[in-house]
């Protein structure tokens, strides 16, 4: 089979997609505030899920809370958007809080 080096369409894949919001739905505990500022809080948010062996595994994510609506020690259902952040040559994933509902 011959390979051809045809230049593909100049458009990036994401330019052809109509909706790029990609919301993430999570339930978890607002564990602690890791950064508190005048315009934004960054909150350590603990989420849990079950493994294939029916054990609990936990993960901690950083939520960017522009509305400052999360309270430490409370459990929430949230909708968030995944973003990447580069600081000191380290790439991290963070989540921007879009909506929250205390449970």
PDB file of N, CA and C in Angstrom:
ATOM      1  N   UNK A   1       0.838  -1.161   0.000  1.00  0.00           N
ATOM      2  CA  UNK A   1       0.000   0.000   0.000  1.00  0.00           C
ATOM      3  C   UNK A   1       0.893   1.236   0.000  1.00  0.00           C
ATOM      4  N   UNK A   2       0.628   2.153  -0.879  1.00  0.00           N
ATOM      5  CA  UNK A   2       1.412   3.381  -0.975  1.00  0.00           C
ATOM      6  C   UNK A   2       0.897   4.428  -0.005  1.00  0.00           C
ATOM      7  N   UNK A   3       1.837   5.058   0.683  1.00  0.00           N
ATOM      8  CA  UNK A   3       1.464   6.156   1.560  1.00  0.00           C
ATOM      9  C   UNK A   3       1.482   7.440   0.752  1.00  0.00           C
ATOM     10  N   UNK A   4       0.517   8.266   1.025  1.00  0.00           N
ATOM     11  CA  UNK A   4       0.506   9.571   0.370  1.00  0.00           C
ATOM     12  C   UNK A   4       0.589  10.633   1.442  1.00  0.00           C
ATOM     13  N   UNK A   5       1.260  11.673   1.145  1.00  0.00           N
ATOM     14  CA  UNK A   5       1.404  12.776   2.083  1.00  0.00           C
ATOM     15  C   UNK A   5       0.502  13.930   1.681  1.00  0.00           C
ATOM     16  N   UNK A   6      -0.759  13.621   1.515  1.00  0.00           N
ATOM     17  CA  UNK A   6      -1.707  14.676   1.178  1.00  0.00           C
ATOM     18  C   UNK A   6      -1.954  15.519   2.418  1.00  0.00           C
ATOM     19  N   UNK A   7      -1.976  16.819   2.203  1.00  0.00           N
ATOM     20  CA  UNK A   7      -2.261  17.714   3.310  1.00  0.00           C
ATOM     21  C   UNK A   7      -3.755  17.645   3.600  1.00  0.00           C
ATOM     22  N   UNK A   8      -4.076  17.365   4.853  1.00  0.00           N
ATOM     23  CA  UNK A   8      -5.473  17.284   5.224  1.00  0.00           C
ATOM     24  C   UNK A   8      -6.058  18.679   5.350  1.00  0.00           C
ATOM     25  N   UNK A   9      -7.344  18.717   5.544  1.00  0.00           N
ATOM     26  CA  UNK A   9      -8.049  19.969   5.712  1.00  0.00           C
ATOM     27  C   UNK A   9      -7.352  20.804   6.774  1.00  0.00           C
ATOM     28  N   UNK A  10      -7.196  22.104   6.542  1.00  0.00           N
ATOM     29  CA  UNK A  10      -6.509  22.984   7.476  1.00  0.00           C
ATOM     30  C   UNK A  10      -7.278  23.195   8.775  1.00  0.00           C
ATOM     31  N   UNK A  11      -8.563  22.891   8.779  1.00  0.00           N
ATOM     32  CA  UNK A  11      -9.354  23.083   9.988  1.00  0.00           C
ATOM     33  C   UNK A  11      -8.956  22.062  11.040  1.00  0.00           C
ATOM     34  N   UNK A  12      -8.919  22.514  12.265  1.00  0.00           N
ATOM     35  CA  UNK A  12      -8.681  21.620  13.389  1.00  0.00           C
ATOM     36  C   UNK A  12      -9.985  20.904  13.698  1.00  0.00           C
ATOM     37  N   UNK A  13      -9.914  19.734  14.305  1.00  0.00           N
ATOM     38  CA  UNK A  13     -11.120  18.946  14.581  1.00  0.00           C
ATOM     39  C   UNK A  13     -12.115  19.717  15.427  1.00  0.00           C
ATOM     40  N   UNK A  14     -11.615  20.523  16.374  1.00  0.00           N
ATOM     41  CA  UNK A  14     -12.496  21.245  17.293  1.00  0.00           C
ATOM     42  C   UNK A  14     -13.192  22.439  16.648  1.00  0.00           C
ATOM     43  N   UNK A  15     -12.718  22.851  15.481  1.00  0.00           N
ATOM     44  CA  UNK A  15     -13.390  23.934  14.765  1.00  0.00           C
ATOM     45  C   UNK A  15     -14.653  23.451  14.062  1.00  0.00           C
ATOM     46  N   UNK A  16     -14.784  22.150  13.907  1.00  0.00           N
ATOM     47  CA  UNK A  16     -15.961  21.607  13.226  1.00  0.00           C
ATOM     48  C   UNK A  16     -17.022  21.101  14.187  1.00  0.00           C
ATOM     49  N   UNK A  17     -16.715  21.104  15.491  1.00  0.00           N
ATOM     50  CA  UNK A  17     -17.656  20.630  16.494  1.00  0.00           C
ATOM     51  C   UNK A  17     -18.461  21.813  17.006  1.00  0.00           C
ATOM     52  N   UNK A  18     -19.784  21.645  17.026  1.00  0.00           N
ATOM     53  CA  UNK A  18     -20.655  22.751  17.405  1.00  0.00           C
ATOM     54  C   UNK A  18     -20.627  23.061  18.896  1.00  0.00           C
ATOM     55  N   UNK A  19     -20.649  22.032  19.747  1.00  0.00           N
ATOM     56  CA  UNK A  19     -20.727  22.256  21.179  1.00  0.00           C
ATOM     57  C   UNK A  19     -19.489  21.676  21.855  1.00  0.00           C
ATOM     58  N   UNK A  20     -18.648  22.542  22.388  1.00  0.00           N
ATOM     59  CA  UNK A  20     -17.406  22.097  23.030  1.00  0.00           C
ATOM     60  C   UNK A  20     -17.424  22.262  24.546  1.00  0.00           C
ATOM     61  N   UNK A  21     -18.584  22.368  25.155  1.00  0.00           N
ATOM     62  CA  UNK A  21     -18.645  22.583  26.599  1.00  0.00           C
ATOM     63  C   UNK A  21     -18.174  21.375  27.392  1.00  0.00           C
ATOM     64  N   UNK A  22     -18.497  20.156  26.954  1.00  0.00           N
ATOM     65  CA  UNK A  22     -18.078  18.924  27.617  1.00  0.00           C
ATOM     66  C   UNK A  22     -18.218  18.972  29.132  1.00  0.00           C
ATOM     67  N   UNK A  23     -19.430  19.125  29.636  1.00  0.00           N
ATOM     68  CA  UNK A  23     -19.593  19.181  31.093  1.00  0.00           C
ATOM     69  C   UNK A  23     -19.287  17.839  31.752  1.00  0.00           C
ATOM     70  N   UNK A  24     -18.777  17.920  32.963  1.00  0.00           N
ATOM     71  CA  UNK A  24     -18.489  16.746  33.784  1.00  0.00           C
ATOM     72  C   UNK A  24     -19.408  16.826  34.993  1.00  0.00           C
ATOM     73  N   UNK A  25     -20.104  15.729  35.297  1.00  0.00           N
ATOM     74  CA  UNK A  25     -20.991  15.685  36.445  1.00  0.00           C
ATOM     75  C   UNK A  25     -20.324  14.867  37.544  1.00  0.00           C
ATOM     76  N   UNK A  26     -20.210  15.444  38.733  1.00  0.00           N
ATOM     77  CA  UNK A  26     -19.524  14.785  39.835  1.00  0.00           C
ATOM     78  C   UNK A  26     -20.293  14.978  41.134  1.00  0.00           C
ATOM     79  N   UNK A  27     -20.128  14.034  42.045  1.00  0.00           N
ATOM     80  CA  UNK A  27     -20.623  14.169  43.406  1.00  0.00           C
ATOM     81  C   UNK A  27     -19.421  14.031  44.321  1.00  0.00           C
ATOM     82  N   UNK A  28     -19.309  14.934  45.288  1.00  0.00           N
ATOM     83  CA  UNK A  28     -18.160  14.850  46.173  1.00  0.00           C
ATOM     84  C   UNK A  28     -18.219  15.812  47.329  1.00  0.00           C
ATOM     85  N   UNK A  29     -17.145  15.816  48.094  1.00  0.00           N
ATOM     86  CA  UNK A  29     -17.006  16.603  49.304  1.00  0.00           C
ATOM     87  C   UNK A  29     -16.049  17.764  49.070  1.00  0.00           C
ATOM     88  N   UNK A  30     -16.470  18.973  49.425  1.00  0.00           N
ATOM     89  CA  UNK A  30     -15.567  20.123  49.412  1.00  0.00           C
ATOM     90  C   UNK A  30     -14.627  19.959  50.604  1.00  0.00           C
ATOM     91  N   UNK A  31     -13.416  19.489  50.329  1.00  0.00           N
ATOM     92  CA  UNK A  31     -12.485  19.071  51.384  1.00  0.00           C
ATOM     93  C   UNK A  31     -11.807  20.260  52.057  1.00  0.00           C
ATOM     94  N   UNK A  32     -11.196  21.137  51.263  1.00  0.00           N
ATOM     95  CA  UNK A  32     -10.534  22.306  51.827  1.00  0.00           C
ATOM     96  C   UNK A  32     -10.300  23.340  50.739  1.00  0.00           C
ATOM     97  N   UNK A  33     -10.132  24.576  51.147  1.00  0.00           N
ATOM     98  CA  UNK A  33      -9.793  25.652  50.212  1.00  0.00           C
ATOM     99  C   UNK A  33      -8.277  25.671  50.085  1.00  0.00           C
ATOM    100  N   UNK A  34      -7.774  25.520  48.857  1.00  0.00           N
ATOM    101  CA  UNK A  34      -6.327  25.505  48.648  1.00  0.00           C
ATOM    102  C   UNK A  34      -5.808  26.861  48.192  1.00  0.00           C
ATOM    103  N   UNK A  35      -6.713  27.723  47.720  1.00  0.00           N
ATOM    104  CA  UNK A  35      -6.369  29.101  47.363  1.00  0.00           C
ATOM    105  C   UNK A  35      -7.610  29.950  47.553  1.00  0.00           C
ATOM    106  N   UNK A  36      -7.447  31.078  48.230  1.00  0.00           N
ATOM    107  CA  UNK A  36      -8.570  31.995  48.434  1.00  0.00           C
ATOM    108  C   UNK A  36      -8.149  33.374  47.948  1.00  0.00           C
ATOM    109  N   UNK A  37      -8.901  33.899  46.989  1.00  0.00           N
ATOM    110  CA  UNK A  37      -8.596  35.218  46.455  1.00  0.00           C
ATOM    111  C   UNK A  37      -9.833  36.095  46.452  1.00  0.00           C
ATOM    112  N   UNK A  38      -9.651  37.332  46.010  1.00  0.00           N
ATOM    113  CA  UNK A  38     -10.773  38.266  45.956  1.00  0.00           C
ATOM    114  C   UNK A  38     -11.821  37.833  44.931  1.00  0.00           C
ATOM    115  N   UNK A  39     -11.380  37.235  43.829  1.00  0.00           N
ATOM    116  CA  UNK A  39     -12.296  36.908  42.737  1.00  0.00           C
ATOM    117  C   UNK A  39     -12.552  35.418  42.558  1.00  0.00           C
ATOM    118  N   UNK A  40     -11.749  34.571  43.202  1.00  0.00           N
ATOM    119  CA  UNK A  40     -11.872  33.136  42.966  1.00  0.00           C
ATOM    120  C   UNK A  40     -11.344  32.345  44.163  1.00  0.00           C
ATOM    121  N   UNK A  41     -11.954  31.209  44.391  1.00  0.00           N
ATOM    122  CA  UNK A  41     -11.425  30.219  45.334  1.00  0.00           C
ATOM    123  C   UNK A  41     -11.059  28.971  44.541  1.00  0.00           C
ATOM    124  N   UNK A  42     -10.014  28.283  44.970  1.00  0.00           N
ATOM    125  CA  UNK A  42      -9.696  26.963  44.447  1.00  0.00           C
ATOM    126  C   UNK A  42      -9.923  25.982  45.583  1.00  0.00           C
ATOM    127  N   UNK A  43     -10.750  24.970  45.311  1.00  0.00           N
ATOM    128  CA  UNK A  43     -11.196  24.054  46.344  1.00  0.00           C
ATOM    129  C   UNK A  43     -10.733  22.646  46.012  1.00  0.00           C
ATOM    130  N   UNK A  44     -10.178  21.956  47.005  1.00  0.00           N
ATOM    131  CA  UNK A  44      -9.877  20.530  46.866  1.00  0.00           C
ATOM    132  C   UNK A  44     -11.205  19.791  47.029  1.00  0.00           C
ATOM    133  N   UNK A  45     -11.590  19.053  46.002  1.00  0.00           N
ATOM    134  CA  UNK A  45     -12.882  18.370  45.955  1.00  0.00           C
ATOM    135  C   UNK A  45     -12.623  16.872  45.887  1.00  0.00           C
ATOM    136  N   UNK A  46     -13.130  16.140  46.879  1.00  0.00           N
ATOM    137  CA  UNK A  46     -12.913  14.693  46.952  1.00  0.00           C
ATOM    138  C   UNK A  46     -14.083  13.971  46.296  1.00  0.00           C
ATOM    139  N   UNK A  47     -13.765  13.096  45.331  1.00  0.00           N
ATOM    140  CA  UNK A  47     -14.782  12.284  44.665  1.00  0.00           C
ATOM    141  C   UNK A  47     -14.474  10.810  44.931  1.00  0.00           C
ATOM    142  N   UNK A  48     -15.506   9.984  44.890  1.00  0.00           N
ATOM    143  CA  UNK A  48     -15.324   8.551  45.146  1.00  0.00           C
ATOM    144  C   UNK A  48     -16.045   7.750  44.072  1.00  0.00           C
ATOM    145  N   UNK A  49     -15.523   6.564  43.810  1.00  0.00           N
ATOM    146  CA  UNK A  49     -16.165   5.637  42.873  1.00  0.00           C
ATOM    147  C   UNK A  49     -15.816   4.219  43.315  1.00  0.00           C
ATOM    148  N   UNK A  50     -16.503   3.267  42.716  1.00  0.00           N
ATOM    149  CA  UNK A  50     -16.253   1.864  43.058  1.00  0.00           C
ATOM    150  C   UNK A  50     -15.334   1.229  42.025  1.00  0.00           C
ATOM    151  N   UNK A  51     -14.479   0.331  42.504  1.00  0.00           N
ATOM    152  CA  UNK A  51     -13.598  -0.423  41.623  1.00  0.00           C
ATOM    153  C   UNK A  51     -14.351  -1.647  41.095  1.00  0.00           C
ATOM    154  N   UNK A  52     -13.704  -2.398  40.229  1.00  0.00           N
ATOM    155  CA  UNK A  52     -14.298  -3.635  39.721  1.00  0.00           C
ATOM    156  C   UNK A  52     -14.513  -4.649  40.833  1.00  0.00           C
ATOM    157  N   UNK A  53     -13.724  -4.555  41.908  1.00  0.00           N
ATOM    158  CA  UNK A  53     -13.848  -5.464  43.056  1.00  0.00           C
ATOM    159  C   UNK A  53     -14.805  -4.926  44.108  1.00  0.00           C
ATOM    160  N   UNK A  54     -15.564  -3.912  43.752  1.00  0.00           N
ATOM    161  CA  UNK A  54     -16.565  -3.310  44.629  1.00  0.00           C
ATOM    162  C   UNK A  54     -15.953  -2.624  45.852  1.00  0.00           C
ATOM    163  N   UNK A  55     -14.713  -2.156  45.716  1.00  0.00           N
ATOM    164  CA  UNK A  55     -14.073  -1.372  46.764  1.00  0.00           C
ATOM    165  C   UNK A  55     -14.185   0.102  46.390  1.00  0.00           C
ATOM    166  N   UNK A  56     -14.017   0.962  47.369  1.00  0.00           N
ATOM    167  CA  UNK A  56     -14.098   2.399  47.124  1.00  0.00           C
ATOM    168  C   UNK A  56     -12.710   2.951  46.807  1.00  0.00           C
ATOM    169  N   UNK A  57     -12.620   3.735  45.740  1.00  0.00           N
ATOM    170  CA  UNK A  57     -11.393   4.475  45.447  1.00  0.00           C
ATOM    171  C   UNK A  57     -11.770   5.955  45.475  1.00  0.00           C
ATOM    172  N   UNK A  58     -10.833   6.768  45.896  1.00  0.00           N
ATOM    173  CA  UNK A  58     -11.078   8.198  45.990  1.00  0.00           C
ATOM    174  C   UNK A  58     -10.064   8.955  45.146  1.00  0.00           C
ATOM    175  N   UNK A  59     -10.477  10.132  44.695  1.00  0.00           N
ATOM    176  CA  UNK A  59      -9.593  11.025  43.954  1.00  0.00           C
ATOM    177  C   UNK A  59      -9.866  12.447  44.422  1.00  0.00           C
ATOM    178  N   UNK A  60      -8.869  13.302  44.295  1.00  0.00           N
ATOM    179  CA  UNK A  60      -9.011  14.691  44.695  1.00  0.00           C
ATOM    180  C   UNK A  60      -8.707  15.556  43.494  1.00  0.00           C
ATOM    181  N   UNK A  61      -9.621  16.466  43.211  1.00  0.00           N
ATOM    182  CA  UNK A  61      -9.451  17.367  42.074  1.00  0.00           C
ATOM    183  C   UNK A  61      -9.484  18.806  42.582  1.00  0.00           C
ATOM    184  N   UNK A  62      -8.967  19.709  41.781  1.00  0.00           N
ATOM    185  CA  UNK A  62      -9.027  21.128  42.108  1.00  0.00           C
ATOM    186  C   UNK A  62     -10.174  21.755  41.337  1.00  0.00           C
ATOM    187  N   UNK A  63     -11.105  22.351  42.089  1.00  0.00           N
ATOM    188  CA  UNK A  63     -12.243  23.063  41.496  1.00  0.00           C
ATOM    189  C   UNK A  63     -11.994  24.558  41.573  1.00  0.00           C
ATOM    190  N   UNK A  64     -12.172  25.242  40.466  1.00  0.00           N
ATOM    191  CA  UNK A  64     -12.080  26.696  40.435  1.00  0.00           C
ATOM    192  C   UNK A  64     -13.495  27.235  40.636  1.00  0.00           C
ATOM    193  N   UNK A  65     -13.701  27.937  41.744  1.00  0.00           N
ATOM    194  CA  UNK A  65     -15.026  28.404  42.160  1.00  0.00           C
ATOM    195  C   UNK A  65     -15.073  29.933  42.086  1.00  0.00           C
ATOM    196  N   UNK A  66     -15.533  30.468  40.937  1.00  0.00           N
ATOM    197  CA  UNK A  66     -15.609  31.919  40.755  1.00  0.00           C
ATOM    198  C   UNK A  66     -16.727  32.540  41.592  1.00  0.00           C
ATOM    199  N   UNK A  67     -17.764  31.783  41.880  1.00  0.00           N
ATOM    200  CA  UNK A  67     -18.898  32.302  42.645  1.00  0.00           C
ATOM    201  C   UNK A  67     -18.693  32.163  44.151  1.00  0.00           C
ATOM    202  N   UNK A  68     -17.672  31.427  44.557  1.00  0.00           N
ATOM    203  CA  UNK A  68     -17.377  31.166  45.968  1.00  0.00           C
ATOM    204  C   UNK A  68     -18.601  30.584  46.680  1.00  0.00           C
ATOM    205  N   UNK A  69     -19.223  29.591  46.050  1.00  0.00           N
ATOM    206  CA  UNK A  69     -20.454  29.025  46.604  1.00  0.00           C
ATOM    207  C   UNK A  69     -20.219  27.723  47.373  1.00  0.00           C
ATOM    208  N   UNK A  70     -19.039  27.110  47.249  1.00  0.00           N
ATOM    209  CA  UNK A  70     -18.782  25.857  47.951  1.00  0.00           C
ATOM    210  C   UNK A  70     -18.324  26.116  49.380  1.00  0.00           C
ATOM    211  N   UNK A  71     -18.870  25.335  50.303  1.00  0.00           N
ATOM    212  CA  UNK A  71     -18.466  25.428  51.709  1.00  0.00           C
ATOM    213  C   UNK A  71     -17.741  24.150  52.101  1.00  0.00           C
ATOM    214  N   UNK A  72     -16.623  24.297  52.767  1.00  0.00           N
ATOM    215  CA  UNK A  72     -15.818  23.153  53.204  1.00  0.00           C
ATOM    216  C   UNK A  72     -16.650  22.275  54.133  1.00  0.00           C
ATOM    217  N   UNK A  73     -16.546  20.959  53.918  1.00  0.00           N
ATOM    218  CA  UNK A  73     -17.242  19.990  54.752  1.00  0.00           C
ATOM    219  C   UNK A  73     -18.614  19.596  54.243  1.00  0.00           C
ATOM    220  N   UNK A  74     -19.045  20.191  53.123  1.00  0.00           N
ATOM    221  CA  UNK A  74     -20.363  19.868  52.574  1.00  0.00           C
ATOM    222  C   UNK A  74     -20.217  19.041  51.297  1.00  0.00           C
ATOM    223  N   UNK A  75     -21.238  18.213  51.039  1.00  0.00           N
ATOM    224  CA  UNK A  75     -21.257  17.332  49.867  1.00  0.00           C
ATOM    225  C   UNK A  75     -22.139  17.975  48.795  1.00  0.00           C
ATOM    226  N   UNK A  76     -21.666  17.916  47.544  1.00  0.00           N
ATOM    227  CA  UNK A  76     -22.352  18.566  46.434  1.00  0.00           C
ATOM    228  C   UNK A  76     -22.433  17.656  45.213  1.00  0.00           C
ATOM    229  N   UNK A  77     -23.495  17.834  44.437  1.00  0.00           N
ATOM    230  CA  UNK A  77     -23.531  17.425  43.039  1.00  0.00           C
ATOM    231  C   UNK A  77     -23.079  18.648  42.265  1.00  0.00           C
ATOM    232  N   UNK A  78     -22.113  18.478  41.361  1.00  0.00           N
ATOM    233  CA  UNK A  78     -21.616  19.633  40.606  1.00  0.00           C
ATOM    234  C   UNK A  78     -21.560  19.333  39.121  1.00  0.00           C
ATOM    235  N   UNK A  79     -21.578  20.391  38.340  1.00  0.00           N
ATOM    236  CA  UNK A  79     -21.270  20.361  36.924  1.00  0.00           C
ATOM    237  C   UNK A  79     -20.027  21.228  36.748  1.00  0.00           C
ATOM    238  N   UNK A  80     -19.035  20.703  36.051  1.00  0.00           N
ATOM    239  CA  UNK A  80     -17.785  21.438  35.877  1.00  0.00           C
ATOM    240  C   UNK A  80     -17.261  21.238  34.460  1.00  0.00           C
ATOM    241  N   UNK A  81     -16.342  22.108  34.069  1.00  0.00           N
ATOM    242  CA  UNK A  81     -15.676  22.026  32.772  1.00  0.00           C
ATOM    243  C   UNK A  81     -14.188  21.798  33.020  1.00  0.00           C
ATOM    244  N   UNK A  82     -13.605  20.843  32.307  1.00  0.00           N
ATOM    245  CA  UNK A  82     -12.179  20.522  32.466  1.00  0.00           C
ATOM    246  C   UNK A  82     -11.333  21.546  31.712  1.00  0.00           C
ATOM    247  N   UNK A  83     -10.284  22.039  32.391  1.00  0.00           N
ATOM    248  CA  UNK A  83      -9.325  22.952  31.757  1.00  0.00           C
ATOM    249  C   UNK A  83      -7.916  22.503  32.145  1.00  0.00           C
ATOM    250  N   UNK A  84      -6.944  22.880  31.340  1.00  0.00           N
ATOM    251  CA  UNK A  84      -5.554  22.586  31.704  1.00  0.00           C
ATOM    252  C   UNK A  84      -4.882  23.881  32.134  1.00  0.00           C
ATOM    253  N   UNK A  85      -3.886  23.739  32.982  1.00  0.00           N
ATOM    254  CA  UNK A  85      -3.191  24.884  33.533  1.00  0.00           C
ATOM    255  C   UNK A  85      -1.703  24.567  33.523  1.00  0.00           C
ATOM    256  N   UNK A  86      -0.890  25.507  33.094  1.00  0.00           N
ATOM    257  CA  UNK A  86       0.549  25.306  33.080  1.00  0.00           C
ATOM    258  C   UNK A  86       1.190  26.279  34.053  1.00  0.00           C
ATOM    259  N   UNK A  87       1.939  25.730  35.003  1.00  0.00           N
ATOM    260  CA  UNK A  87       2.611  26.556  36.009  1.00  0.00           C
ATOM    261  C   UNK A  87       3.966  25.929  36.310  1.00  0.00           C
ATOM    262  N   UNK A  88       5.019  26.710  36.201  1.00  0.00           N
ATOM    263  CA  UNK A  88       6.386  26.221  36.454  1.00  0.00           C
ATOM    264  C   UNK A  88       6.691  24.972  35.624  1.00  0.00           C
ATOM    265  N   UNK A  89       6.324  24.984  34.358  1.00  0.00           N
ATOM    266  CA  UNK A  89       6.562  23.879  33.424  1.00  0.00           C
ATOM    267  C   UNK A  89       5.863  22.585  33.831  1.00  0.00           C
ATOM    268  N   UNK A  90       4.801  22.699  34.646  1.00  0.00           N
ATOM    269  CA  UNK A  90       3.997  21.532  35.027  1.00  0.00           C
ATOM    270  C   UNK A  90       2.584  21.741  34.497  1.00  0.00           C
ATOM    271  N   UNK A  91       2.089  20.752  33.803  1.00  0.00           N
ATOM    272  CA  UNK A  91       0.730  20.809  33.278  1.00  0.00           C
ATOM    273  C   UNK A  91      -0.189  20.107  34.262  1.00  0.00           C
ATOM    274  N   UNK A  92      -1.270  20.771  34.656  1.00  0.00           N
ATOM    275  CA  UNK A  92      -2.241  20.175  35.565  1.00  0.00           C
ATOM    276  C   UNK A  92      -3.640  20.311  34.975  1.00  0.00           C
ATOM    277  N   UNK A  93      -4.528  19.453  35.427  1.00  0.00           N
ATOM    278  CA  UNK A  93      -5.937  19.566  35.065  1.00  0.00           C
ATOM    279  C   UNK A  93      -6.677  20.188  36.229  1.00  0.00           C
ATOM    280  N   UNK A  94      -7.544  21.114  35.910  1.00  0.00           N
ATOM    281  CA  UNK A  94      -8.412  21.724  36.901  1.00  0.00           C
ATOM    282  C   UNK A  94      -9.821  21.722  36.338  1.00  0.00           C
ATOM    283  N   UNK A  95     -10.776  21.995  37.185  1.00  0.00           N
ATOM    284  CA  UNK A  95     -12.173  21.963  36.787  1.00  0.00           C
ATOM    285  C   UNK A  95     -12.816  23.288  37.183  1.00  0.00           C
ATOM    286  N   UNK A  96     -13.475  23.944  36.229  1.00  0.00           N
ATOM    287  CA  UNK A  96     -14.192  25.173  36.531  1.00  0.00           C
ATOM    288  C   UNK A  96     -15.600  24.812  36.940  1.00  0.00           C
ATOM    289  N   UNK A  97     -15.982  25.232  38.125  1.00  0.00           N
ATOM    290  CA  UNK A  97     -17.315  24.947  38.648  1.00  0.00           C
ATOM    291  C   UNK A  97     -18.343  25.763  37.867  1.00  0.00           C
ATOM    292  N   UNK A  98     -19.322  25.070  37.307  1.00  0.00           N
ATOM    293  CA  UNK A  98     -20.395  25.734  36.553  1.00  0.00           C
ATOM    294  C   UNK A  98     -21.669  25.817  37.392  1.00  0.00           C
ATOM    295  N   UNK A  99     -22.058  24.701  37.999  1.00  0.00           N
ATOM    296  CA  UNK A  99     -23.271  24.638  38.831  1.00  0.00           C
ATOM    297  C   UNK A  99     -23.015  23.713  40.015  1.00  0.00           C
ATOM    298  N   UNK A 100     -23.700  23.999  41.129  1.00  0.00           N
ATOM    299  CA  UNK A 100     -23.575  23.108  42.278  1.00  0.00           C
ATOM    300  C   UNK A 100     -24.915  23.018  43.006  1.00  0.00           C
ATOM    301  N   UNK A 101     -25.125  21.867  43.633  1.00  0.00           N
ATOM    302  CA  UNK A 101     -26.330  21.622  44.414  1.00  0.00           C
ATOM    303  C   UNK A 101     -25.898  20.854  45.663  1.00  0.00           C
ATOM    304  N   UNK A 102     -26.100  21.457  46.829  1.00  0.00           N
ATOM    305  CA  UNK A 102     -25.719  20.797  48.069  1.00  0.00           C
ATOM    306  C   UNK A 102     -26.640  19.615  48.329  1.00  0.00           C
ATOM    307  N   UNK A 103     -26.061  18.493  48.765  1.00  0.00           N
ATOM    308  CA  UNK A 103     -26.841  17.299  49.084  1.00  0.00           C
ATOM    309  C   UNK A 103     -27.126  17.216  50.568  1.00  0.00           C
TER     310      UNK A 103
END
